[in-house]
Coordinates of C-alpha atoms in Angstrom, one line a residue:
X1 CA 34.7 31.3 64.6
X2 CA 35.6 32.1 61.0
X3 CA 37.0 35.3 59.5
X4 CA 34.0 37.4 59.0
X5 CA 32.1 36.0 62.3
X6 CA 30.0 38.7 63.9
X7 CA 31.2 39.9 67.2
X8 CA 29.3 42.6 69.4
X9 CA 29.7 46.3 68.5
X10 CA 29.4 49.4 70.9
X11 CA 26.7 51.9 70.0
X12 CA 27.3 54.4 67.2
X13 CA 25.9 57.7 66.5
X14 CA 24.1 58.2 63.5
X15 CA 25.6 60.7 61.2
X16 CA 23.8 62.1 58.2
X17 CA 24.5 60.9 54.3
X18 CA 27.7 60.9 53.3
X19 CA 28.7 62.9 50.0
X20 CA 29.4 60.8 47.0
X21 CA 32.7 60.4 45.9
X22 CA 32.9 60.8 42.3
X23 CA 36.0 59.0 40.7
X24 CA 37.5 59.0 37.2
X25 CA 37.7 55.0 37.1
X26 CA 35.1 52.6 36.5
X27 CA 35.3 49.0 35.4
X28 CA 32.3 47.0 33.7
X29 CA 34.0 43.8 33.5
X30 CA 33.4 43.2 37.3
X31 CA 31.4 40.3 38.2
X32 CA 28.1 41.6 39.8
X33 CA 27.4 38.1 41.0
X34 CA 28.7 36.2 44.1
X35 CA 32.3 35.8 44.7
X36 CA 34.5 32.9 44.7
X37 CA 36.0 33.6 47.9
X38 CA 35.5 31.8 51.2
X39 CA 36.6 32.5 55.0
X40 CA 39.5 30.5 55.7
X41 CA 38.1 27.4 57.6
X42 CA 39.1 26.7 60.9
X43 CA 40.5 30.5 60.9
X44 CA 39.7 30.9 65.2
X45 CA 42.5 33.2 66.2
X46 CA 41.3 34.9 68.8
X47 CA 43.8 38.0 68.5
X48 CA 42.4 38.6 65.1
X49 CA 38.6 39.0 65.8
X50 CA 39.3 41.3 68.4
X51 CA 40.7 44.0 66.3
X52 CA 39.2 47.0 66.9
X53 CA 39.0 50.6 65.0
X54 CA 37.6 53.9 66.8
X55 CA 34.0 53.5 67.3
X56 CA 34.3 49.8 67.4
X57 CA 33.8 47.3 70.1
X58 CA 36.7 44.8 71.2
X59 CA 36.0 42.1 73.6
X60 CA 39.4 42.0 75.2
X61 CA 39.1 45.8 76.2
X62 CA 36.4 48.4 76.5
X63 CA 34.6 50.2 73.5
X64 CA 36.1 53.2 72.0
X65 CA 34.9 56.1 73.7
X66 CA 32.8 58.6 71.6
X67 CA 35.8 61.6 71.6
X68 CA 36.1 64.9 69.6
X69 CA 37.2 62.4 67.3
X70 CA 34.6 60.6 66.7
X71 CA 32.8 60.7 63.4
X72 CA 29.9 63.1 63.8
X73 CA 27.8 65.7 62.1
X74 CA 29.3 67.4 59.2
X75 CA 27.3 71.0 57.2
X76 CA 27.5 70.5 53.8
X77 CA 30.1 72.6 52.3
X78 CA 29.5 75.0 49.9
X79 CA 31.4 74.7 46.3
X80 CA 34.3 76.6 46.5
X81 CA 37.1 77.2 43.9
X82 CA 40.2 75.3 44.6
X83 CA 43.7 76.0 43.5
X84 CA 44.8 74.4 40.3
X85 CA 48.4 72.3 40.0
X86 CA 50.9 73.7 38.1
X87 CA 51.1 73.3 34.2
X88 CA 53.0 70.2 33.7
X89 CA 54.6 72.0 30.5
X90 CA 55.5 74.9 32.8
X91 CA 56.6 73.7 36.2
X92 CA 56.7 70.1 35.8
X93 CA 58.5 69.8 39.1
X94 CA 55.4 71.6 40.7
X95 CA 52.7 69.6 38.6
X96 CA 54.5 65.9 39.9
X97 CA 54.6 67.8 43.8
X98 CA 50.8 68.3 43.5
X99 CA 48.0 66.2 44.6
X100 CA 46.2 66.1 41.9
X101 CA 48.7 64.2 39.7
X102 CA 49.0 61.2 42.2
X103 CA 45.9 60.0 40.7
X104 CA 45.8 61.3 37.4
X105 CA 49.6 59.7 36.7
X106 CA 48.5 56.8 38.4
X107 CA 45.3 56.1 35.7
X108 CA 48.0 55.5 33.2
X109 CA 49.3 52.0 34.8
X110 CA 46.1 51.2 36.2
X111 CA 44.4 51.4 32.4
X112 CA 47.6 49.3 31.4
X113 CA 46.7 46.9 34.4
X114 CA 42.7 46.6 33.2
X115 CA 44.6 45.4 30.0
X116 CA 46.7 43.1 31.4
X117 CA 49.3 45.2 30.0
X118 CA 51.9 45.3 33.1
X119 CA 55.4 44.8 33.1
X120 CA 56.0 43.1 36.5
X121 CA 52.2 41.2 37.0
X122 CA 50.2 39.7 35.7
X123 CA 46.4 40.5 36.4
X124 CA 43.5 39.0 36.5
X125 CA 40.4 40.9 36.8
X126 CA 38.2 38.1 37.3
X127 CA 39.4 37.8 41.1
X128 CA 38.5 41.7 41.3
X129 CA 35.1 40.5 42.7
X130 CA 36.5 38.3 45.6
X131 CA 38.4 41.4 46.6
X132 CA 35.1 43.1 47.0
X133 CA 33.4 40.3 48.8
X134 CA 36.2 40.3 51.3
X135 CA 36.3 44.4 52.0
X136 CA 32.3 44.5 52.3
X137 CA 32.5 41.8 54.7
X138 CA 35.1 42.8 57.1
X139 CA 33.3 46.2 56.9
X140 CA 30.0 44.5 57.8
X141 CA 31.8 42.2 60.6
X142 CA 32.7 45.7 62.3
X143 CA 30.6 47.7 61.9
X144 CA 26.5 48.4 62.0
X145 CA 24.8 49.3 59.1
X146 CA 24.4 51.8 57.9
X147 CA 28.0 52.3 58.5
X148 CA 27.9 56.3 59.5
X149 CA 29.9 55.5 62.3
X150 CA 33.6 54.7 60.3
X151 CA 35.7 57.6 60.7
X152 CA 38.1 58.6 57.8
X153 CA 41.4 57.0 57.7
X154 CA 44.0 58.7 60.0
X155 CA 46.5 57.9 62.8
X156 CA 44.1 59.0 65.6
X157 CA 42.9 55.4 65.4
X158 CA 46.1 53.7 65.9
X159 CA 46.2 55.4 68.9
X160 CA 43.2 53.8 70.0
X161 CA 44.4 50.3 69.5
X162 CA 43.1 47.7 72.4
X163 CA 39.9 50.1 72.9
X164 CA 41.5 52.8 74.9
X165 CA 41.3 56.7 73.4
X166 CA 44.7 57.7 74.6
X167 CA 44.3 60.9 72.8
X168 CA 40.6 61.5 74.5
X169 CA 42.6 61.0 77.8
X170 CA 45.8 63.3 76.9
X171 CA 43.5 66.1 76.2
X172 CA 42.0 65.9 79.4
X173 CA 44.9 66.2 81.4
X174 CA 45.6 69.7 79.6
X175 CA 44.7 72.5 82.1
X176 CA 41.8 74.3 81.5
X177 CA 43.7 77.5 80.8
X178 CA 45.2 75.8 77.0
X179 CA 42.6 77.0 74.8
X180 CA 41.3 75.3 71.9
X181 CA 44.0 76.4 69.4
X182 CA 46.9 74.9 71.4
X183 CA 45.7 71.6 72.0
X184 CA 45.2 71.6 68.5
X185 CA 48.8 72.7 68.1
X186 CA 49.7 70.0 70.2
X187 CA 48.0 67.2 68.3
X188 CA 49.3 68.4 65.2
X189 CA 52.8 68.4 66.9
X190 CA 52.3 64.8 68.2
X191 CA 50.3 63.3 64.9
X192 CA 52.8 64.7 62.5
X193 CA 56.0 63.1 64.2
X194 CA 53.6 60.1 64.8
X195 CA 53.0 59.8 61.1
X196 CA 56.6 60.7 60.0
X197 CA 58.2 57.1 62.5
X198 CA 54.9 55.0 61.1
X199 CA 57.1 53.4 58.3
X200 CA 57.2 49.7 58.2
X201 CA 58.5 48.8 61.8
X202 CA 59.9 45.1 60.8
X203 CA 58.7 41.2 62.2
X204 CA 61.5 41.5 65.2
X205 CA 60.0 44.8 66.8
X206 CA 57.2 45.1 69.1
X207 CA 56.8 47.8 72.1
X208 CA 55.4 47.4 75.4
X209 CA 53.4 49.9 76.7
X210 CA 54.3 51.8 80.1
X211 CA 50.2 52.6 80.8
X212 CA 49.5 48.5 81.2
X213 CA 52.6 46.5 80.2
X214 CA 50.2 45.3 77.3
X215 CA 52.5 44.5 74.1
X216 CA 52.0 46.3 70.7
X217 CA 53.5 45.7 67.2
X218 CA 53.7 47.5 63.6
X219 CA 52.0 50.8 63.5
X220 CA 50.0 50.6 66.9
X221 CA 52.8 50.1 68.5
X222 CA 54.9 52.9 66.6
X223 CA 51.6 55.1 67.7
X224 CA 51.9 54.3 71.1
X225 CA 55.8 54.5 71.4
X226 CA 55.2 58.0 70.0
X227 CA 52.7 59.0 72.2
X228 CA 55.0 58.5 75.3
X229 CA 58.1 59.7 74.1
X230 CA 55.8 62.5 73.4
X231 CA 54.4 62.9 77.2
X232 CA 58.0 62.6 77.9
X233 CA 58.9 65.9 76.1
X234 CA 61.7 64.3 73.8
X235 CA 61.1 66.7 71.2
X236 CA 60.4 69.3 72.8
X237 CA 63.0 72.3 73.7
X238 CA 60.7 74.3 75.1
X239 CA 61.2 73.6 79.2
X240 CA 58.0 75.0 80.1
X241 CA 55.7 73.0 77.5
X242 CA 56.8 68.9 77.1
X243 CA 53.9 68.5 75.3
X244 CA 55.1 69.9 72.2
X245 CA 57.3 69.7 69.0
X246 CA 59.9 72.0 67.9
X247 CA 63.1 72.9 66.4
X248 CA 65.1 72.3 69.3
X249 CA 64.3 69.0 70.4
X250 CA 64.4 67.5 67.3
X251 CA 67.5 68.8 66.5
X252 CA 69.5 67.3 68.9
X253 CA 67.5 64.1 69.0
X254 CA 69.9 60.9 68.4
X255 CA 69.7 58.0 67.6
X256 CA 70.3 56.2 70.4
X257 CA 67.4 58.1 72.2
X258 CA 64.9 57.6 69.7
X259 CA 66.2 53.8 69.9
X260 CA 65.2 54.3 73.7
X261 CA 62.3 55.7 73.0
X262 CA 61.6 52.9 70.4
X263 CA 62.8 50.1 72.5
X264 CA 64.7 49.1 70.0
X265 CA 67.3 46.6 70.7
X266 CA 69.1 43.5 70.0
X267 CA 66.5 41.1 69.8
X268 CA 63.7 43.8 69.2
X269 CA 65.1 45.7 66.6
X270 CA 63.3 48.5 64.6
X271 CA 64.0 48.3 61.0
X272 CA 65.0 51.6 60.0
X273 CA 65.6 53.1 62.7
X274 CA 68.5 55.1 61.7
X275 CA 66.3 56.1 58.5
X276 CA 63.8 57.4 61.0
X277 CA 66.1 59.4 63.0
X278 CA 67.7 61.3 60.6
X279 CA 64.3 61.8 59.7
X280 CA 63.5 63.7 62.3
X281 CA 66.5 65.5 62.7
X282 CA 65.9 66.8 59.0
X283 CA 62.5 67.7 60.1
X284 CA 63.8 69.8 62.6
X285 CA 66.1 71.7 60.3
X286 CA 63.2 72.3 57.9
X287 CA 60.7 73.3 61.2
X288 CA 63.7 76.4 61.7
X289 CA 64.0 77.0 57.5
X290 CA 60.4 77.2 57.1
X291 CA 59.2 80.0 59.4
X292 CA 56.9 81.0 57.0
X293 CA 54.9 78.1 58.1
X294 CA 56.0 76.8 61.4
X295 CA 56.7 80.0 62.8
X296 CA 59.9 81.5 65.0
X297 CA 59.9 78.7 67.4
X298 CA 59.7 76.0 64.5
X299 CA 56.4 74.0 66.1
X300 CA 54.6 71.9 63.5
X301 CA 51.1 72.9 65.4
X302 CA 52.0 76.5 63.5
X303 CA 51.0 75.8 60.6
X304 CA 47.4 76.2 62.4
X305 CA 48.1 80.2 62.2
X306 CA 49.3 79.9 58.8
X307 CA 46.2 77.8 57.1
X308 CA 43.7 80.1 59.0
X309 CA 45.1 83.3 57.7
X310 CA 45.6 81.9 54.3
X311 CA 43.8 83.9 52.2
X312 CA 41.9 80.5 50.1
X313 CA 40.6 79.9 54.0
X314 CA 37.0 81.0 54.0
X315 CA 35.6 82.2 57.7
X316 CA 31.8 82.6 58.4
X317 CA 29.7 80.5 60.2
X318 CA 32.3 77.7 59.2
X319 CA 35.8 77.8 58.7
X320 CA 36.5 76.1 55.5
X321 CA 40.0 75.2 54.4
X322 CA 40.4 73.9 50.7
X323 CA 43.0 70.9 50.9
X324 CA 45.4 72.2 48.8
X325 CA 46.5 74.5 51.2
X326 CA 47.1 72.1 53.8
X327 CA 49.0 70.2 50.8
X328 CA 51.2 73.0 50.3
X329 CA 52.4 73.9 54.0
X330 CA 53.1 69.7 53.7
X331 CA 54.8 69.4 50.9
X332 CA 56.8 72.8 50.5
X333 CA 57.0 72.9 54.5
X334 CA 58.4 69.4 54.4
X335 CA 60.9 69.1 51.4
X336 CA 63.9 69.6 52.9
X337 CA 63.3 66.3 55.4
X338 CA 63.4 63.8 52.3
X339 CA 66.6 62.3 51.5
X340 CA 68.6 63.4 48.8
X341 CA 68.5 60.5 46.7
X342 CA 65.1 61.3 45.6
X343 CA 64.1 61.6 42.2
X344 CA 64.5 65.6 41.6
X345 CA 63.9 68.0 38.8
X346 CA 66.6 71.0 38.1
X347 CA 67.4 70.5 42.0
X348 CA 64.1 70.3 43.4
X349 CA 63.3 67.1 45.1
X350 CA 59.9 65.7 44.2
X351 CA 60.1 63.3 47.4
X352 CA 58.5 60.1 46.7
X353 CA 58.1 60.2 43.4
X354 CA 59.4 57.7 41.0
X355 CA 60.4 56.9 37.7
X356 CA 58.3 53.8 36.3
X357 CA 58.8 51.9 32.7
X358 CA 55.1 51.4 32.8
X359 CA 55.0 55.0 32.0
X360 CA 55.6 56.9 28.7
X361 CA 59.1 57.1 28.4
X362 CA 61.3 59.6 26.5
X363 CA 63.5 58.2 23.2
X364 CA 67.1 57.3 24.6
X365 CA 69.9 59.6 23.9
X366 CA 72.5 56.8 21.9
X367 CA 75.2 58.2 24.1
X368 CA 73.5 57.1 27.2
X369 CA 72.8 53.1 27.2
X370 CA 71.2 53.5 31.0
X371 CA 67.3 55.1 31.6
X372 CA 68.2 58.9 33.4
X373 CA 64.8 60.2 34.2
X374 CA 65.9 63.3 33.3
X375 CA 68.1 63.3 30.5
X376 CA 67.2 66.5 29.4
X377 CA 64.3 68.1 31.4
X378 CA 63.4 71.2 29.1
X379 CA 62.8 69.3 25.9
X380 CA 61.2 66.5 24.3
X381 CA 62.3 63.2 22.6
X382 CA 59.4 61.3 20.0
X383 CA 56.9 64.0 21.8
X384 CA 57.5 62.7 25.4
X385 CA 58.6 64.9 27.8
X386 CA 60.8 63.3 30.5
X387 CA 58.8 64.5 33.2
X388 CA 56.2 61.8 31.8
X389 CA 58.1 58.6 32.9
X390 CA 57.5 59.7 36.9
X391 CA 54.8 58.2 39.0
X392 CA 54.6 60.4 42.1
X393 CA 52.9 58.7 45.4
X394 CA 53.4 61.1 48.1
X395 CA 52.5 58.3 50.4
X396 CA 53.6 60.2 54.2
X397 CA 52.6 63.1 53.0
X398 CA 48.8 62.3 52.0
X399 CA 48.8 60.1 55.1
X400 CA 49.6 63.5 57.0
X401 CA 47.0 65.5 55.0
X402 CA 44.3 62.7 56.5
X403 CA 45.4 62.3 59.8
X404 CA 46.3 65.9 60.4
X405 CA 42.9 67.2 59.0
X406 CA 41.5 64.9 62.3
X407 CA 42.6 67.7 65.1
X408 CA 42.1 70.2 63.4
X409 CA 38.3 69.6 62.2
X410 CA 37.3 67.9 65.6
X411 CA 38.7 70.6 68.3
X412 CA 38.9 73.6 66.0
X413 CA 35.6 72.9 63.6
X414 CA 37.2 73.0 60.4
X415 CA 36.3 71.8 57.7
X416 CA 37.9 70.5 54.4
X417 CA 37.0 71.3 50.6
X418 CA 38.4 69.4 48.3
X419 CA 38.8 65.5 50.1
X420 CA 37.9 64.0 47.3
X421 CA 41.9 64.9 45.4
X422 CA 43.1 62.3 48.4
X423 CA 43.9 58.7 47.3
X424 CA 44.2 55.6 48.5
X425 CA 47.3 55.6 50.2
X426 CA 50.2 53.5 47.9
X427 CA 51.5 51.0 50.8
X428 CA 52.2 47.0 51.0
X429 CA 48.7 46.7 53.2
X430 CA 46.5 48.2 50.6
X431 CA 48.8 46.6 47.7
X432 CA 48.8 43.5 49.2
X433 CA 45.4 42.6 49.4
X434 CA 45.0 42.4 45.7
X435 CA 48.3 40.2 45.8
X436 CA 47.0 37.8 48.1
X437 CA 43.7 37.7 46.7
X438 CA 44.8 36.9 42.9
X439 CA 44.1 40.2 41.2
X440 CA 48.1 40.7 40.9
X441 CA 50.7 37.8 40.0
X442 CA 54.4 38.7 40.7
X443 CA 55.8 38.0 37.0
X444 CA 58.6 34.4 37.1
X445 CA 61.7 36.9 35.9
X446 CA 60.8 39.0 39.0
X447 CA 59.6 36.3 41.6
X448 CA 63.0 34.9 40.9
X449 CA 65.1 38.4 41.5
X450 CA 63.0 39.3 44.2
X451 CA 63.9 35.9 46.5
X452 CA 67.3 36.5 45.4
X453 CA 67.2 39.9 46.9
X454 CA 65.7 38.3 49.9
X455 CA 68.1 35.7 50.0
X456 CA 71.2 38.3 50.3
X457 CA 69.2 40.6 53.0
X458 CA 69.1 37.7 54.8
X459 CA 72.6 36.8 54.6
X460 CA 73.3 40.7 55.3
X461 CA 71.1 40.8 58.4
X462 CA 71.2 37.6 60.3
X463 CA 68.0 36.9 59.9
X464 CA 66.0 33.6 59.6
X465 CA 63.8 33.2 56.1
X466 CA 60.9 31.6 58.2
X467 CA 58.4 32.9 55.8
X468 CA 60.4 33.8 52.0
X469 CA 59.1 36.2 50.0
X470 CA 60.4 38.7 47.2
X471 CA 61.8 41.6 48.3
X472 CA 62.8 44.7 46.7
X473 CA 64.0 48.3 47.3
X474 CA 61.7 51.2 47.3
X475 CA 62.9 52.9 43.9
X476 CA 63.0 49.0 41.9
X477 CA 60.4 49.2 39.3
X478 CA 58.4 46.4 40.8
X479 CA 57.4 48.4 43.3
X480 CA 56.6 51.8 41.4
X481 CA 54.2 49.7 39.1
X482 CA 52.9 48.1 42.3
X483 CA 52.1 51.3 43.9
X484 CA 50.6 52.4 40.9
X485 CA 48.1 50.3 40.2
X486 CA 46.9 49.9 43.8
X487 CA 46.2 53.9 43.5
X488 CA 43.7 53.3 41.0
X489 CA 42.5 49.4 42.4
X490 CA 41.5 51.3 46.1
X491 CA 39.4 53.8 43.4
X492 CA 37.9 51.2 41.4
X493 CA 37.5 49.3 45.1
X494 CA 35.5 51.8 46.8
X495 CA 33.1 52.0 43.8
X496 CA 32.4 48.4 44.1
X497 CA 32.1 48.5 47.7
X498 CA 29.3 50.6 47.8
X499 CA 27.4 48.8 45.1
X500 CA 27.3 45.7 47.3
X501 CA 26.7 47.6 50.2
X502 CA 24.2 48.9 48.6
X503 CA 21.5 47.9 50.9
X504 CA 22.7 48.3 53.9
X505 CA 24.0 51.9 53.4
X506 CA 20.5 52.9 52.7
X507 CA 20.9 56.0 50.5
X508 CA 24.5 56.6 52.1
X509 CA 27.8 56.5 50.4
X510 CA 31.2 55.4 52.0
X511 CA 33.6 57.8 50.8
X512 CA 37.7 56.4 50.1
X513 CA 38.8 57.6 53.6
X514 CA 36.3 55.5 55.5
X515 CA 36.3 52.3 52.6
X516 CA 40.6 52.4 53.4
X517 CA 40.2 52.4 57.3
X518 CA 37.5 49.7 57.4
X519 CA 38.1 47.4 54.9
X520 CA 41.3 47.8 52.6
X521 CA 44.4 48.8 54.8
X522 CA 42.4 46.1 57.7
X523 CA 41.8 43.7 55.0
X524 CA 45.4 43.5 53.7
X525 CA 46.7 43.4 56.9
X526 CA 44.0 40.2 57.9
X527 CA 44.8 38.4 54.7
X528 CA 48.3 38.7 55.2
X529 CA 48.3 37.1 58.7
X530 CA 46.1 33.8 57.1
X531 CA 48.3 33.7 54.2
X532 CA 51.7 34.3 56.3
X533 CA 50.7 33.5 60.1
X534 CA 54.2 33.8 61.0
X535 CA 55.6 36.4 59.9
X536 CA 51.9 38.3 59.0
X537 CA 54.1 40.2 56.5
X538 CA 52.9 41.5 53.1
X539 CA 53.2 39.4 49.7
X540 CA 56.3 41.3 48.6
X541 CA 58.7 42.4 50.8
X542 CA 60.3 46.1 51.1
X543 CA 64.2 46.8 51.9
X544 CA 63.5 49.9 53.4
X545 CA 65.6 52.6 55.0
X546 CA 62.4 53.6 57.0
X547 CA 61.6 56.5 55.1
X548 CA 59.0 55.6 52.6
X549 CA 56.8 52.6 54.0

């Protein structure tokens, strides 16, 4: 059985044509013509064809069941207005914080990528086209044309790993008398602290599950170690409602219970885990700053109340939220959980946001021999402001924004204006696909430093190199270029995607949500476990304190 062998697929709804998704990039250099690449011969692992995404069959467990979060029948929105970001000149701070400039700050390396103009890779757009080949295929391995049946990238479906909707079932164990709005609440509460663990869990870690002893790994298994310490109540205070998250219970979470909770241990240790913690506990202190959004008792589920009052929110026959007001209950609601480290402008933190060299970069002051990103953030040096050398991701948060908007437009009928200002989401899976596939070449100078960095975390660690690879910390300019470019790649990707699927999506589109949960985020994660089967980890390697990945 090779890689993109057809396996049997449950029956799918069919959903009505998708809305295009217009996109700024566009490359004509692209082979149109077949691809190069082939399915690894004598590929037969068994574990890998029976992946499985909501809405998709898996022969070692039962079909996803058709939930309220299953991809369905969506109105057509009417053209609303949406808020503009901030004047870079004016509030530069606010202008890196907004969604918007994730992709238009990220065009800048990916034009100097089409050019081969990098400063850590080398690229070669000829291997663009096997990159396509491989997506389109693993999209057409799972899944029926034509294709209306993949749901939008979001946690829910980690949730669903091995075929089971543990969501589906949670919500039907809520009595009757918890309305609509709080078991929304409640899936906000769970998918936001979900989301917030779901950084890189590490190759020692793995979780077994308390519902059938079945063993998970990497963000599955974070999902489903979540979900129960969840049911549990652990971070909850409220006695009289487990099933929530709050203030109180995250407050005087430790680490040693989230460890618990984690089953992380000697042996079976989560990477980051102290990251993660204080993560939480952060999160609790900003759920009791914030009231304005998460209300007296400090519940992430209020910022329901606060993004239907807004005044943006439009209320007829269809509640219609534009996305940048879920953006800003994230991103202003949230600042006060990112570490302090983080790149900041006159105090405030732009959380992750980076300074890149790949960027335009402000004339050095002659008394300061090191790059500040911010050696003076009011003026200008040869017409560059400093603001210009950052490359903000906002990774976490945009993977909230799309797994969050899930609850809240299945059980509560929302709907979202304005999808389109999400990107692909800046990570090693959707990076390291165009590694692995040869788009992307790790430069000599930096393979070099990146396996010495390896080297020494090994030493640090204890661990065993079974698989080397470069590694790197979050803020080394490596991986801000990396990030970059992937941004604009997944854009350029999903364009190319549909051209080939042209035929079978028969007048429909596959917008970037639904192209990143069936074929880029799987796909890097597939071509990492042919091209590392031991470790299955990505090309490059990320020291991480668990709060960015």
């Amino acid at each position: 059985m090779g890689l993109f062998s057809r396996r049997e697929k449950a029956a799918k709804p069919v959903a009505e044509k998708q809305p295009s998704l217009s996109t700024s990039q566009s490359i004509s250099s692209l082979a149109s013509g077949s691809s190069s690449i082939k399915s690894p011969l004598g590929f037969t692992s068994s574990r890998m064809m029976n992946r499985t995404s909501a809405g998709t069959a898996s022969t070692n467990g039962p079909p996803t069941p058709i939930t309220p979060f299953s991809p369905g029948l969506h109105p057509t929105l009417p053209k609303i207005d949406l808020p503009r970001a901030p004047d870079p000149q004016l509030d530069p701070a606010g202008y890196l914080r907004s969604l918007g400039a994730v992709r238009e700050r990220s065009k800048i390396v990916t034009d100097k990528a089409l050019q081969d103009d990098l400063r850590h890779f080398d690229v070669d757009m000829t291997k663009f086209s096997d990159v396509v080949t491989f997506v389109a295929n693993i999209i057409k391995r799972d899944y029926d044309a034509p294709f209306t049946s993949i749901p939008p990238h979001g946690r829910h479906q980690h949730f669903a790993v091995g075929g089971r909707d543990r969501i589906a079932h949670l919500l039907s164990t809520f009595p009757e008398d918890v309305d609509n709005t709080e078991r929304c609440k409640r899936m906000i509460d769970l998918f936001l602290v979900s989301v917030l663990l779901d950084a890189g869990a590490g190759t020692r870690w793995s979780f077994k599950a308390a519902e059938n002893g079945r063993v998970y790994r990497r963000s599955e298994g974070i999902a489903v170690a979540s979900l129960e310490m969840f049911k549990a109540g652990l971070f909850s205070g409220n006695k009289s409602n487990k099933f929530q998250v709050d203030k109180e219970g995250l407050q005087k979470l430790t680490v040693e219970q989230l460890a618990q909770g984690l089953q992380s241990k000697p042996g079976n240790e989560m990477a980051g885990l102290e990251g993660r913690a204080q993560l939480l506990i952060r999160l609790g202190k900003a759920l009791e700053e914030k009231k304005e959004f998460f209300g007296e008792d400090g519940r992430p589920g209020n910022m329901l109340d606060h993004i239907l009052s807004h005044p943006s929110t439009q209320a007829s026959s269809v509640i219609i939220v534009p996305v940048p007001v879920l953006w800003n209950v994230l991103m202003n609601g949230l600042s006060p959980i990112w570490p302090p480290s983080r790149t900041a402008i006159n105090g405030v933190s732009l959380g992750d946001a980076w300074p890149c060299s790949s960027m335009p970069q402000p004339a050095q002051s002659p008394s300061s021999p090191t790059f500040s990103p911010f050696p003076n953030t009011t003026g200008q040096s040869n017409g560059i402001a400093p603001w210009e050398s950052i490359l903000p991701f906002h990774k976490l948060t945009q993977w909230l924004t799309y797994s969050l908007m899930q609850p809240m437009q299945s059980i509560m009928k929302i709907q979202f204006a304005g999808q389109d200002l999400l990107t692909g989401l800046p990570e090693y899976r959707n990076g390291g696909l165009f590694i692995d596939l040869g788009v992307l070449t790790l430069k000599p100078d930096d393979q070099e430093r990146g396996l010495q960095h390896y080297s020494e975390y090994c030493r640090r660690t204890g661990s065993n190199g079974i698989e080397v690879a470069p590694m790197f910390k979050p803020d080394d300019d490596v991986i801000v270029e990396w990030r970059g470019v992937t941004v604009g790649f997944l854009d350029i990707l999903c364009t190319q995607v549909n051209k080939t699927l042209q035929k079978e999506l028969a007048g429909n589109e596959l917008n970037l949500a639904q192209v990143l949960e069936a074929g880029s985020w799987k796909g890097g994660r597939e071509i990492a476990e042919v091209s590392r089967p031991n470790t299955k980890e990505p090309p490059i390697l990320i020291d991480s304190d668990g709060t960015v990945f």
